[in-house]
Coordinates of C-alpha atoms in Angstrom, one line a residue:
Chain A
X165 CA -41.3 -35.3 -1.7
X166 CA -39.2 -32.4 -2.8
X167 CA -34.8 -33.1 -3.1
X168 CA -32.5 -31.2 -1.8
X169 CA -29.5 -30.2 -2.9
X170 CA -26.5 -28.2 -1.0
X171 CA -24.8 -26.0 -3.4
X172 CA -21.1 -26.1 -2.7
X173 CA -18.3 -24.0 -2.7
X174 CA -15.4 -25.3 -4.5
X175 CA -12.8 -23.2 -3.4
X176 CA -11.9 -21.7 0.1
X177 CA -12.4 -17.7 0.8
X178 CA -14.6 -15.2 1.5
X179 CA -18.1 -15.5 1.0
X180 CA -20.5 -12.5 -0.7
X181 CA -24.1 -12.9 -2.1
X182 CA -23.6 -9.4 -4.4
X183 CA -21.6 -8.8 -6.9
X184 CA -20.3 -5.2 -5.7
X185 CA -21.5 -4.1 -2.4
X186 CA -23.5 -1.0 -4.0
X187 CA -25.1 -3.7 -5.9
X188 CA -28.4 -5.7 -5.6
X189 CA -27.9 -9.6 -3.7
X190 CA -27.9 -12.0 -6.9
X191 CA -31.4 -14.0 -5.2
X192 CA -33.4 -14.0 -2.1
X193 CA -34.2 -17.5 0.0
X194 CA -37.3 -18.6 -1.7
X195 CA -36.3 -17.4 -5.3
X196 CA -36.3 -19.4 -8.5
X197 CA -32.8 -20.3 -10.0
X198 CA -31.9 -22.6 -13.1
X199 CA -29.0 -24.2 -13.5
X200 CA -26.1 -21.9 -14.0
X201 CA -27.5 -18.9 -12.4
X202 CA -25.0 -17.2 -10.1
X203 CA -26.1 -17.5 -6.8
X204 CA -22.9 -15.9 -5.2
X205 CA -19.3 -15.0 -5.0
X206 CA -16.0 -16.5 -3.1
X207 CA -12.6 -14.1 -3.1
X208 CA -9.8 -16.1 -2.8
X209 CA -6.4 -14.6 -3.1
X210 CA -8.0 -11.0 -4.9
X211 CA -10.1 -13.5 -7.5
X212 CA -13.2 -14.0 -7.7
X213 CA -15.2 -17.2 -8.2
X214 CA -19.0 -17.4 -9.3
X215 CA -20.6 -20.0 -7.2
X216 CA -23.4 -21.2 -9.4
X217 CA -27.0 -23.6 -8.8
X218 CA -25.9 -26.8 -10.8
X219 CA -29.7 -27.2 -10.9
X220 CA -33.1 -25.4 -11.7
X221 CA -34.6 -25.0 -8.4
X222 CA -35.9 -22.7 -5.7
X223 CA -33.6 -21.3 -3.1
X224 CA -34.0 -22.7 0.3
X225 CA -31.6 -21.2 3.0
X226 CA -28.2 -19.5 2.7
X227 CA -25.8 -21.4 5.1
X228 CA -23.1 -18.9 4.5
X229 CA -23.4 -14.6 5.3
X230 CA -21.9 -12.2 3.1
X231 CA -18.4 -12.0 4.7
X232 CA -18.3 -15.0 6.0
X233 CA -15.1 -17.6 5.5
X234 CA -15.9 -20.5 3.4
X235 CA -13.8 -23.8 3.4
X236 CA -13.3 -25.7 0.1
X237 CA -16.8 -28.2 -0.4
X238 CA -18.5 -26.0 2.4
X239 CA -22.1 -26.1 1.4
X240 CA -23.3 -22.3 1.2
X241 CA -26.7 -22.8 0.2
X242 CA -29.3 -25.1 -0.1
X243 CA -31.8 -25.8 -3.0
X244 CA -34.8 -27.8 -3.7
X245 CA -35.2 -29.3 -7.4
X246 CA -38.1 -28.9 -9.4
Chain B
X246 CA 24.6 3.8 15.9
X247 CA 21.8 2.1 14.2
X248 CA 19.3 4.1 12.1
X249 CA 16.3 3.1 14.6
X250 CA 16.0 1.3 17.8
X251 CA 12.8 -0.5 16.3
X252 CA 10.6 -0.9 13.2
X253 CA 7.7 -1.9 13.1
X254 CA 6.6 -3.8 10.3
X255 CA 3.2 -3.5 8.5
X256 CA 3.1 -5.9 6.6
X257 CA 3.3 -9.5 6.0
X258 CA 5.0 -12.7 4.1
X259 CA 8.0 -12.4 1.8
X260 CA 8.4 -9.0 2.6
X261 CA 8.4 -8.9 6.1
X262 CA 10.6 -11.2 6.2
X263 CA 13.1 -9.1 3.7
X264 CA 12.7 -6.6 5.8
X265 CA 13.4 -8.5 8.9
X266 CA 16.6 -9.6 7.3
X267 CA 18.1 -5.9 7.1
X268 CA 16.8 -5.1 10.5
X269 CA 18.7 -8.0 12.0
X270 CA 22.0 -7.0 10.0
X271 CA 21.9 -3.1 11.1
X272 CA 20.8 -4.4 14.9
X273 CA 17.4 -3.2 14.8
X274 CA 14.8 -4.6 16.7
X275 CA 11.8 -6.0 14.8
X276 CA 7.8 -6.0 15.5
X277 CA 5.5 -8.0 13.3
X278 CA 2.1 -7.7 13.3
X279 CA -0.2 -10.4 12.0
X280 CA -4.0 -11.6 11.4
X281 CA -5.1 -15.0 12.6
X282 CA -4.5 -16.6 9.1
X283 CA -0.5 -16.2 9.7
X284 CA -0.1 -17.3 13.0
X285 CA 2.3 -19.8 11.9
X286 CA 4.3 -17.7 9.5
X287 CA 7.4 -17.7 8.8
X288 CA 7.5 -13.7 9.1
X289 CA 5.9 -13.7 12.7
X290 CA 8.3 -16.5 14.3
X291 CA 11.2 -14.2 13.0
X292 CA 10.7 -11.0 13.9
X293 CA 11.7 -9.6 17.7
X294 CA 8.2 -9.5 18.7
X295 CA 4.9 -10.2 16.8
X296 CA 1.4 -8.4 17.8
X297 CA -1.9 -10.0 16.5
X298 CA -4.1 -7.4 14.9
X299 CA -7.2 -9.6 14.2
X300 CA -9.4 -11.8 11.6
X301 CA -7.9 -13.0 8.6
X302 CA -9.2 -11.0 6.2
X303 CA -7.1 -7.5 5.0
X304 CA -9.9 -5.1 5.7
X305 CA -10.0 -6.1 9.3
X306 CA -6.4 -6.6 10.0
X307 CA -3.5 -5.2 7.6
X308 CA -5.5 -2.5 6.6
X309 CA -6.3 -1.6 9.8
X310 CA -4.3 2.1 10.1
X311 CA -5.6 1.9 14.3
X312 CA -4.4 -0.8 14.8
X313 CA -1.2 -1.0 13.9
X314 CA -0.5 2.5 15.2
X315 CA -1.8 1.2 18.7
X316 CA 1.0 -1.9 18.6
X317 CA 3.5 0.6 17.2
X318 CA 2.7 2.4 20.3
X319 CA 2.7 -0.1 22.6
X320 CA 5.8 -2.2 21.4
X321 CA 7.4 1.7 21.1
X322 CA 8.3 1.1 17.7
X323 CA 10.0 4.4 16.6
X324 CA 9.4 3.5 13.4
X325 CA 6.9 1.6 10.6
X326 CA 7.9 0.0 7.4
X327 CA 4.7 -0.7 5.2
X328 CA 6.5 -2.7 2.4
X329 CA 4.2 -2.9 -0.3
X330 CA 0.8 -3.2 -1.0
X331 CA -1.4 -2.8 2.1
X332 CA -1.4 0.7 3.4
X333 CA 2.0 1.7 1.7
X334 CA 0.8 3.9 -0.6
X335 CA -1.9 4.9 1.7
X336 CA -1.2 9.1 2.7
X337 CA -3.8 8.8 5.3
X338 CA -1.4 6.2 6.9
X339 CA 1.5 8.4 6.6
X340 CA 0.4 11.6 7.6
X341 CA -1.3 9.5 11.1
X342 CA 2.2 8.3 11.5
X343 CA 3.7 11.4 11.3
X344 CA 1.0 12.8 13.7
X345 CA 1.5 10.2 16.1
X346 CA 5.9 10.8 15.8
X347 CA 6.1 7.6 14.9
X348 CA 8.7 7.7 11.6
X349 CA 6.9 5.8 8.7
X350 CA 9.5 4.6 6.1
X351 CA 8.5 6.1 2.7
X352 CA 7.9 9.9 1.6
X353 CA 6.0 12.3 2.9
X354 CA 2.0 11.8 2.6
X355 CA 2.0 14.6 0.6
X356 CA 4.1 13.0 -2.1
X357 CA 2.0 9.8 -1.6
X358 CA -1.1 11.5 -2.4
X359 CA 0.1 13.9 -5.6
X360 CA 1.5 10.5 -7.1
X361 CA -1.5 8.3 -6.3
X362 CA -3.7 10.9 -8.3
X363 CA -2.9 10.0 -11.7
X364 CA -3.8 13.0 -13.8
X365 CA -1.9 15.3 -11.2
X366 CA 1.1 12.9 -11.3
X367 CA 0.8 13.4 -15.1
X368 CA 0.7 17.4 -14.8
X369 CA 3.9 17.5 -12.8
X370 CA 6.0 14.9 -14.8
X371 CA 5.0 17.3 -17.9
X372 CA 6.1 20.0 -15.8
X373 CA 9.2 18.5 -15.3
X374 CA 10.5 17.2 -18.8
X375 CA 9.1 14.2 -19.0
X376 CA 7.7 12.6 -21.6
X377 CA 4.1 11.2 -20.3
X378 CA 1.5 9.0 -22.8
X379 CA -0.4 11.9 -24.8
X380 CA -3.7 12.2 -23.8
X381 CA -6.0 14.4 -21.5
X382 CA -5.1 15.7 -18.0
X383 CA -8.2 16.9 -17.1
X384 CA -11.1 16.0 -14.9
X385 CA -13.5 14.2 -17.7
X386 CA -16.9 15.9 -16.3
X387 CA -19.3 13.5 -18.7
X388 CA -20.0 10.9 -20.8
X389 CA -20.3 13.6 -23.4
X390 CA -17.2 15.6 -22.6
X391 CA -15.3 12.2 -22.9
X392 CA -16.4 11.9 -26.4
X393 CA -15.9 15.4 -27.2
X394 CA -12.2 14.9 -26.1
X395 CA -11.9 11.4 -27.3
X396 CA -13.1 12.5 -30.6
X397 CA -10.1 15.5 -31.0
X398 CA -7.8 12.5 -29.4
X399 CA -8.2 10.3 -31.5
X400 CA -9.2 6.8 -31.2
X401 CA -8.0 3.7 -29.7
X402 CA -7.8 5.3 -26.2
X403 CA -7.4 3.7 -22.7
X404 CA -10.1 5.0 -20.0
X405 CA -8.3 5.4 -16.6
X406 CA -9.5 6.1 -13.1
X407 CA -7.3 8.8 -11.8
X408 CA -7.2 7.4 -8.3
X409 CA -5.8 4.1 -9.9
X410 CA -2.9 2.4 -10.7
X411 CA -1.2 -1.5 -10.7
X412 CA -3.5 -2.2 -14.3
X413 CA -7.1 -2.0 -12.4
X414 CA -9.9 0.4 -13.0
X415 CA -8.6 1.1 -17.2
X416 CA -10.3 0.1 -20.4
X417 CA -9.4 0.0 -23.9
X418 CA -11.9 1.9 -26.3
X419 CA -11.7 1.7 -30.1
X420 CA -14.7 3.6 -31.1
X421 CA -17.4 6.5 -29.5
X422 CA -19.6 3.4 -29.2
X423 CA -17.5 1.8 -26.8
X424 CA -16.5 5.5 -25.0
X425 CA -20.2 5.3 -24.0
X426 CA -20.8 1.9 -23.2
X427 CA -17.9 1.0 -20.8
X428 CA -17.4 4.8 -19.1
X429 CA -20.4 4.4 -16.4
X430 CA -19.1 1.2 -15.8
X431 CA -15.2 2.2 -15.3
X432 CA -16.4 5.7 -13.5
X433 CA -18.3 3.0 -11.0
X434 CA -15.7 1.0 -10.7
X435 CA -13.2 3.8 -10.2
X436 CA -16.0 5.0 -7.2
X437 CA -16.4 1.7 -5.1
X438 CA -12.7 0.6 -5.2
X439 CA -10.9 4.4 -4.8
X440 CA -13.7 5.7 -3.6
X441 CA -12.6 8.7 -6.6
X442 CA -14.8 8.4 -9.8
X443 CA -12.6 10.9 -11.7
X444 CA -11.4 9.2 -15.7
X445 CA -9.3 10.5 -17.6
X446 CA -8.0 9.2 -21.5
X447 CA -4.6 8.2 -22.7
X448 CA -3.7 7.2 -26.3
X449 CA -3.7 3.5 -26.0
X450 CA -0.2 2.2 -27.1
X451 CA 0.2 -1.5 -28.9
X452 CA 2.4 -4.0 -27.9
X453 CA 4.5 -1.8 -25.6
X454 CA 7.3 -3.3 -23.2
X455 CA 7.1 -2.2 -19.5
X456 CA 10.2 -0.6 -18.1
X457 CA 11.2 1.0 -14.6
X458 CA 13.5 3.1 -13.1
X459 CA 14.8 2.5 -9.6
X460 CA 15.2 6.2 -8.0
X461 CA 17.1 6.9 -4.3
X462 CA 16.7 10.4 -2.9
X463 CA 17.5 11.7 0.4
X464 CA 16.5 14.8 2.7
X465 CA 19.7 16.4 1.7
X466 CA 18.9 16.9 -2.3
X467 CA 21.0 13.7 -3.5
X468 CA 19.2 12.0 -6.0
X469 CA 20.6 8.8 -7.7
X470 CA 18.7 6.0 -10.0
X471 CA 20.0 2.2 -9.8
X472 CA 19.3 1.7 -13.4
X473 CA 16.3 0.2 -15.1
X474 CA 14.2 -3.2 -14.7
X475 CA 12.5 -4.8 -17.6
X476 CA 8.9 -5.9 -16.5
X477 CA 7.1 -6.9 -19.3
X478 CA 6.1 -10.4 -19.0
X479 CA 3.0 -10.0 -17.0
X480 CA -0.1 -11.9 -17.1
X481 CA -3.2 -9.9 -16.0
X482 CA -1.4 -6.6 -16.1
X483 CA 0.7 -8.3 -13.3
X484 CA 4.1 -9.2 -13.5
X485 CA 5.6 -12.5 -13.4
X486 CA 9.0 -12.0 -14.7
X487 CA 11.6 -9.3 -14.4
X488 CA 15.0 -8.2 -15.0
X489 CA 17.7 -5.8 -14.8
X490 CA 19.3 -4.5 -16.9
X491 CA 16.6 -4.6 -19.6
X492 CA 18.2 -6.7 -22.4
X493 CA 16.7 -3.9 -25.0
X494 CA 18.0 -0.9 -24.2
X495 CA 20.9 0.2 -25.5
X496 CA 23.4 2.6 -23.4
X497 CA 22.0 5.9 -24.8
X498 CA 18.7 5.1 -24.3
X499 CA 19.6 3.8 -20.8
X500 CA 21.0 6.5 -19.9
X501 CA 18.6 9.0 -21.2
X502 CA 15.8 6.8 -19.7
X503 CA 17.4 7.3 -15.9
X504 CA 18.4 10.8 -16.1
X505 CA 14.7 11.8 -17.2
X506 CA 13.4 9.8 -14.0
X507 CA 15.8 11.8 -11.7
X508 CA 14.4 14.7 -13.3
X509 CA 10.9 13.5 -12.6
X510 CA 11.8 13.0 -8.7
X511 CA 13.7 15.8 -8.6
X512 CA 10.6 18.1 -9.1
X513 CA 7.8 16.4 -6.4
X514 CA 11.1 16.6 -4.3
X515 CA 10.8 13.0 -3.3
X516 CA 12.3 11.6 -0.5
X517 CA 12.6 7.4 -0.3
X518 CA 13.1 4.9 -3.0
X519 CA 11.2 4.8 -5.3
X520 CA 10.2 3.3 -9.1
X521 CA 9.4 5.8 -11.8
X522 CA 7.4 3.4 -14.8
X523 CA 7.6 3.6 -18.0
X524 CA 5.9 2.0 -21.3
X525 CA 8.1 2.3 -24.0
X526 CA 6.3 1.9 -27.9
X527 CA 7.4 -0.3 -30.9
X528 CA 9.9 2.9 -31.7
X529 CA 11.4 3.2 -28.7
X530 CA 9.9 6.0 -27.8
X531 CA 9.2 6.2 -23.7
X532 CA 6.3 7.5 -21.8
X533 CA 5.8 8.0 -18.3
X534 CA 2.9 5.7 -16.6
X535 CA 2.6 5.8 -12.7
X536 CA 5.1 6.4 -9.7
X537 CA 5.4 3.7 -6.8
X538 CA 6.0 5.7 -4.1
X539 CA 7.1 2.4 -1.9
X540 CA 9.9 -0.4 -1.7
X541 CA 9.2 -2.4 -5.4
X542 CA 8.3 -6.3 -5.2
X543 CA 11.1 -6.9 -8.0
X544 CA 13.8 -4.4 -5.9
X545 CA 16.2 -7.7 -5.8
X546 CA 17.2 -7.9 -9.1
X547 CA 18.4 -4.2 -8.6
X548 CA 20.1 -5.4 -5.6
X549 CA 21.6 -8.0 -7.2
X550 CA 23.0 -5.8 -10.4
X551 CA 24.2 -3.0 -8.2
X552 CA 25.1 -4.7 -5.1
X553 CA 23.2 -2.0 -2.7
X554 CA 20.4 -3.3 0.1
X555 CA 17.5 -1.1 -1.3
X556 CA 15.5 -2.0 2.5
X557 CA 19.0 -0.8 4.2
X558 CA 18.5 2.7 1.9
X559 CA 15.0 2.7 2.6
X560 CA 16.0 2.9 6.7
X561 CA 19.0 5.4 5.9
X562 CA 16.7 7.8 4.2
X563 CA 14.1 7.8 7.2
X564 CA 16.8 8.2 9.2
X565 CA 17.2 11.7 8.0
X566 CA 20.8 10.4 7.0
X567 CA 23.0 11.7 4.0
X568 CA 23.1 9.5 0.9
X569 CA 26.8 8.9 1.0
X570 CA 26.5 7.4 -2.9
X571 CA 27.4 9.1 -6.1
X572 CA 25.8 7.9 -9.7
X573 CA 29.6 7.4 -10.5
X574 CA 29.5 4.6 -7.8
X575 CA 26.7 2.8 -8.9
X576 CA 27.7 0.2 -11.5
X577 CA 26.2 -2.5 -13.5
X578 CA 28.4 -5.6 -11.9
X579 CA 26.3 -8.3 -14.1
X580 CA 22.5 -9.7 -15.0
X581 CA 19.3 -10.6 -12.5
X582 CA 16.3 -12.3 -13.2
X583 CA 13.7 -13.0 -11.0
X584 CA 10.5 -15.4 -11.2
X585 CA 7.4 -14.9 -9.3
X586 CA 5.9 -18.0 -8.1
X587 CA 2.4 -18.0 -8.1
X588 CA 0.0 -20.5 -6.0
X589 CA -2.0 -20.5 -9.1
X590 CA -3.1 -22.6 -11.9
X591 CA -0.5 -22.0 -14.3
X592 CA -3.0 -21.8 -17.5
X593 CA -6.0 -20.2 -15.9
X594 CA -4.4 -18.5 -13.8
X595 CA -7.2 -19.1 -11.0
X596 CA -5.5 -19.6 -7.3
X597 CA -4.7 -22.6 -5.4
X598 CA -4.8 -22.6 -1.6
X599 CA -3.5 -25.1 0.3
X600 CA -0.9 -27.3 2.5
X601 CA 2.7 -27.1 1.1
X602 CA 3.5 -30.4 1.5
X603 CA 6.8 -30.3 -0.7
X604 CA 9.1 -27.1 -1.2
X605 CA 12.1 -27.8 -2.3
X606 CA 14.5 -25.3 -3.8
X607 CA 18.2 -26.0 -4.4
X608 CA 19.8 -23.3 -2.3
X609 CA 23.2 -22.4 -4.6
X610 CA 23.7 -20.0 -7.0
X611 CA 20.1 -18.4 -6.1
X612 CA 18.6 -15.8 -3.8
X613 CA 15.0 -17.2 -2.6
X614 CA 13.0 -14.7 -1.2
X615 CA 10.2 -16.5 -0.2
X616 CA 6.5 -16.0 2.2
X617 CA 6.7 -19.8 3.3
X618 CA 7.9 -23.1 4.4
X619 CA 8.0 -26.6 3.5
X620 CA 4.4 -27.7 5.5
X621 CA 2.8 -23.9 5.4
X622 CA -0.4 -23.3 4.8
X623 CA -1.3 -21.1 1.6
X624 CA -4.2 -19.4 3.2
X625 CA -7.0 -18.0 0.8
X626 CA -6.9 -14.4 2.1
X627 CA -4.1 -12.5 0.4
X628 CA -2.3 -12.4 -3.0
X629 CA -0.9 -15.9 -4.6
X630 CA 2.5 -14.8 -4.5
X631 CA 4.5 -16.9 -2.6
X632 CA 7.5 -16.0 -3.4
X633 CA 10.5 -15.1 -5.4
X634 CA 13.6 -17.1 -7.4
X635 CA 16.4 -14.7 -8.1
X636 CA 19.6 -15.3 -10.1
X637 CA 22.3 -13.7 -11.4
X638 CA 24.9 -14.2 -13.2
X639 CA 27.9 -11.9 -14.9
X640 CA 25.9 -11.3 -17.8
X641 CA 22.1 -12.4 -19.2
X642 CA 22.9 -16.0 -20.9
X643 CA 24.6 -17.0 -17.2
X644 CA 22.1 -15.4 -15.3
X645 CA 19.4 -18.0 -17.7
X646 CA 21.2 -20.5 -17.2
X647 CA 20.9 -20.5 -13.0
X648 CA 17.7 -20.0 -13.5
X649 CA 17.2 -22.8 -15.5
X650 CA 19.5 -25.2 -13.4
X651 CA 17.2 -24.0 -10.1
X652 CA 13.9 -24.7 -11.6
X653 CA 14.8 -28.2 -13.4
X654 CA 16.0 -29.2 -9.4
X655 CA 12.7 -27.4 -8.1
X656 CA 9.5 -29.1 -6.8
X657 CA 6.0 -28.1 -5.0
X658 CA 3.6 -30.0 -4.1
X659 CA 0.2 -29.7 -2.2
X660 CA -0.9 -26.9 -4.4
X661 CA -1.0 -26.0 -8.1
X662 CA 1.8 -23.4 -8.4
X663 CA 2.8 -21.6 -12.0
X664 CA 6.2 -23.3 -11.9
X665 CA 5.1 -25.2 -15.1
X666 CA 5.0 -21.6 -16.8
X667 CA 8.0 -20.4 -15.1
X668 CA 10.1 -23.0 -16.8
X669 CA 8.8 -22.6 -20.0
X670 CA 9.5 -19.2 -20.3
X671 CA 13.2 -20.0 -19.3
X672 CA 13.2 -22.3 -22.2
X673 CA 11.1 -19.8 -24.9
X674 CA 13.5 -18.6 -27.8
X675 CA 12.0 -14.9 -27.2
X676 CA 12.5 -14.6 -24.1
X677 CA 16.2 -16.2 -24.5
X678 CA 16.7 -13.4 -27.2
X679 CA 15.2 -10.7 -25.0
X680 CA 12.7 -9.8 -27.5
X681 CA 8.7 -9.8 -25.8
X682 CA 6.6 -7.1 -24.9
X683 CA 3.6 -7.5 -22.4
X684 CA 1.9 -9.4 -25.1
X685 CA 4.3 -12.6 -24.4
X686 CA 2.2 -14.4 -22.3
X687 CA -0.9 -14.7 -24.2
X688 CA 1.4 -15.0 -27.7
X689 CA 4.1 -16.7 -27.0
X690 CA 3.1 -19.7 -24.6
X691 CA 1.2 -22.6 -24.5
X692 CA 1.4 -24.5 -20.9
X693 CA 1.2 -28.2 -20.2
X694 CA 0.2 -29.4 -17.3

């Protein structure tokens, strides 16, 4: 049986899964991540903070939409460990 | 009769509620608008009426020219302040007020726009007298042209978007090597957050200390300056500390320093109050840096040293009323600090949203210009600045000393706030001896938590 993870964000904002909105989303549901890969970005108060896999694993679901508000320890995504 | 019969306000926290205060002492009628993040604000309870203008976040609320213009219409506000930040240096926003008869407090879009374009802000100011950073004023049409120019320049150089300003979209280069690398990036940069990718170079300058001049003009050709403010401790190109006067400037330099920003406003024929920046080098030599067109977060310590109400000017101006001041009347009556407080982490620096379950500032012998309350919430959306600690005293040791006595009685909790760093710069033997640059920060100070 596979584990599953929630990858959570630490810190309250807004939620994006690019780094610039010209730019490419940082993974797709289904991708491969390891453990420190950004998987997407929270601005809170004009920063920005990398929310990052704490695991290898493969992408399961985004909870979370680009623009979305995220409350601190709101999972955004989930992952499955390899 | 008052100036207007009421003002709009497009903005939000410690500012609107500044603003609020004049308003209320000249008997004018007050509207706030507000997102759903600052229902409960301070700001919105205050004001004469308050209109919700939607979500939380900027893009979809304070930044939203329509709909403010559609509550200034409907609450038949005669008139819209836009503090600072948000649209206020936005011409788009001034020209629709002006289309819409509606007066907006600032100077004309026209003004708004020449200033907010950096290389043609540069080309007037040289026009004018006054000294800007050497450098290029043109349009840099490529990667190679920017070497080219770079190259007869003279190395290290600091890459600037022209549409920029407030220390974002710039990069130090030292070499052709790293012209080449960083320029796509800052040009990109310069694109998706001015929508303008147009760089142009400055000599970079070492160690230099930050230093404005507060200018008032009116419609009738009376221009004045309220003296300098000394903004150089900053971290992250922003500002956490400033004062007035600057404690190293002497009188001739002072002088000559204010008299060459009159002559700077003078010539775009500005109209409002507004802050003329300067970067001074290790030899005192200044240089002109950027115009803020707009009411200044740090106006109180000018307030405080000259005993004017900059908001009250602000409203005269619009007003189409004569400036009844002369430079002769406008003296130095003592010193003013002021502290930014920061809901922030005060060694990284990284925000801290939150409840405010304690606030507590002692409320003599200082001028608290604050966004919040005792039990407020710090919401994530906007900037960390909560608010402001201002003293002043009859000279710079006095004016220290308040400050010192208000932040040993201080306390916040709920949230990490930069108080820790405040009070350690009160304590710092360079900043006591009024001798830092915008290096301080990172040199000078090691916080503990």
């Amino acid at each position: 049986m596979s584990i599953k993870k929630e990858i959570s964000s630490p810190v309250p904002g807004v939620f994006y899964r690019r780094p610039s909105p010209e730019e490419d989303l940082y993974c797709n549901e289904g991708d491969t991540v390891k453990a420190g890969d950004t998987i997407g970005l929270v601005e809170v108060m004009k920063n920005f903070y990398e929310i990052k896999a704490e695991d290898d694993g493969v992408v399961e679901t985004f909870n979370v939409k680009t623009d979305e508000l995220v409350d601190a320890g709101q999972a955004v995504a989930i992952l499955t460990l390899k | 009769m008052a100036y207007f019969k009421r003002v709009l306000i497009a903005n939000r926290g410690e500012i609107a509620r500044r603003i609020i205060k004049t308003c209320k002492k000249l008997g004018i009628e007050t509207v706030a608008v507000y997102s759903d993040a600052d229902k409960e604000a301070p700001f919105v309870k205050e004001a004469d009426q308050a209109v919700n203008i939607g979500p939380p976040q900027a893009k979809d609320s304070y930044l939203r020219v329509d709909k403010i213009i559609q509550a200034a219409k409907e609450t038949e506000s005669d008139a819209i302040h836009p503090g600072y930040g948000f649209l206020s240096e936005n011409p788009a926003f001034a020209k629709k007020c002006r289309d819409e008869q509606i007066t907006f407090i600032g100077p004309s879009s026209e003004v708004i726009e020449l200033m907010g374009d950096k290389i043609q802000a540069r080309k007037k100011m040289e026009e004018a007298g006054v000294p800007i950073v050497p450098g290029w004023n043109g349009k840099l049409e490529s990667v190679e042209h920017a070497v080219s120019v770079a190259t007869e320049l003279g190395y290290p150089l600091m890459l600037k978007a022209s549409a920029g300003g407030g220390g974002i979209g710039m990069e130090l280069v030292n070499d052709e090597a790293g012209l080449r690398k960083v320029f796509p990036s800052v040009a990109k940069k310069a694109e998706s957050f001015f929508g303008n990718s147009t760089l142009f170079l400055e000599k970079w300058i070492e160690d230099p200390r930050h230093i404005e001049v507060q200018v008032v003009c009116d419609h009738h050709g009376n221009a004045v300056h309220l003296y300098e403010r000394e903004c150089s401790i900053q971290r992250r190109n922003q500002k956490i500390v400033e004062e007035a006067p600057s404690p190293s400037l002497t009188e001739d330099l002072r002088q000559k320093l204010c008299e060459t920003a009159i002559q700077g406003a003078r010539n775009i024929q500005y109209k409002n109050v507004g802050t003329m920046e300067f970067i001074f080098d290790g030899d005192q030599n200044f240089y002109f840096l950027e115009m803020n067109t707009r009411l200044q977060v740090e106006h109180p310590v000018t307030e405080e040293i000259t005993g004017l109400d900059l908001v009250e000017l602000q409203l005269k101006i619009a007003a189409n009323e004569v400036l009844d001041l002369t430079q002769e009347d406008i003296k130095i009556k003592g010193h003013a600090i002021e502290k930014r407080l920061y809901a922030e982490d005060p060694v990284t620096f990284f925000p801290s949203p939150g409840k405010l379950e304690k606030l507590y500032f002692p409320s003599e012998n200082v001028r608290l210009d604050f966004a919040v309350e005792e039990g407020n919430l710090v919401t994530p959306f906007y900037d960390p600045m909560i608010g402001k600690i201002i003293t002043f005293g009859n000279d710079r040791k006095e004016a220290i000393a308040k400050m010192n006595d208000v932040l040993l009685k201080s306390e916040v909790q709920g949230i990490k706030t930069n108080l820790p760093l405040l009070k350690e710069i009160v304590h710092n033997e360079q900043f006591k001896a009024g001798k830092y640059t915008t290096k301080f920060i990172e040199n000078h100070l090691q916080v503990k938590n």
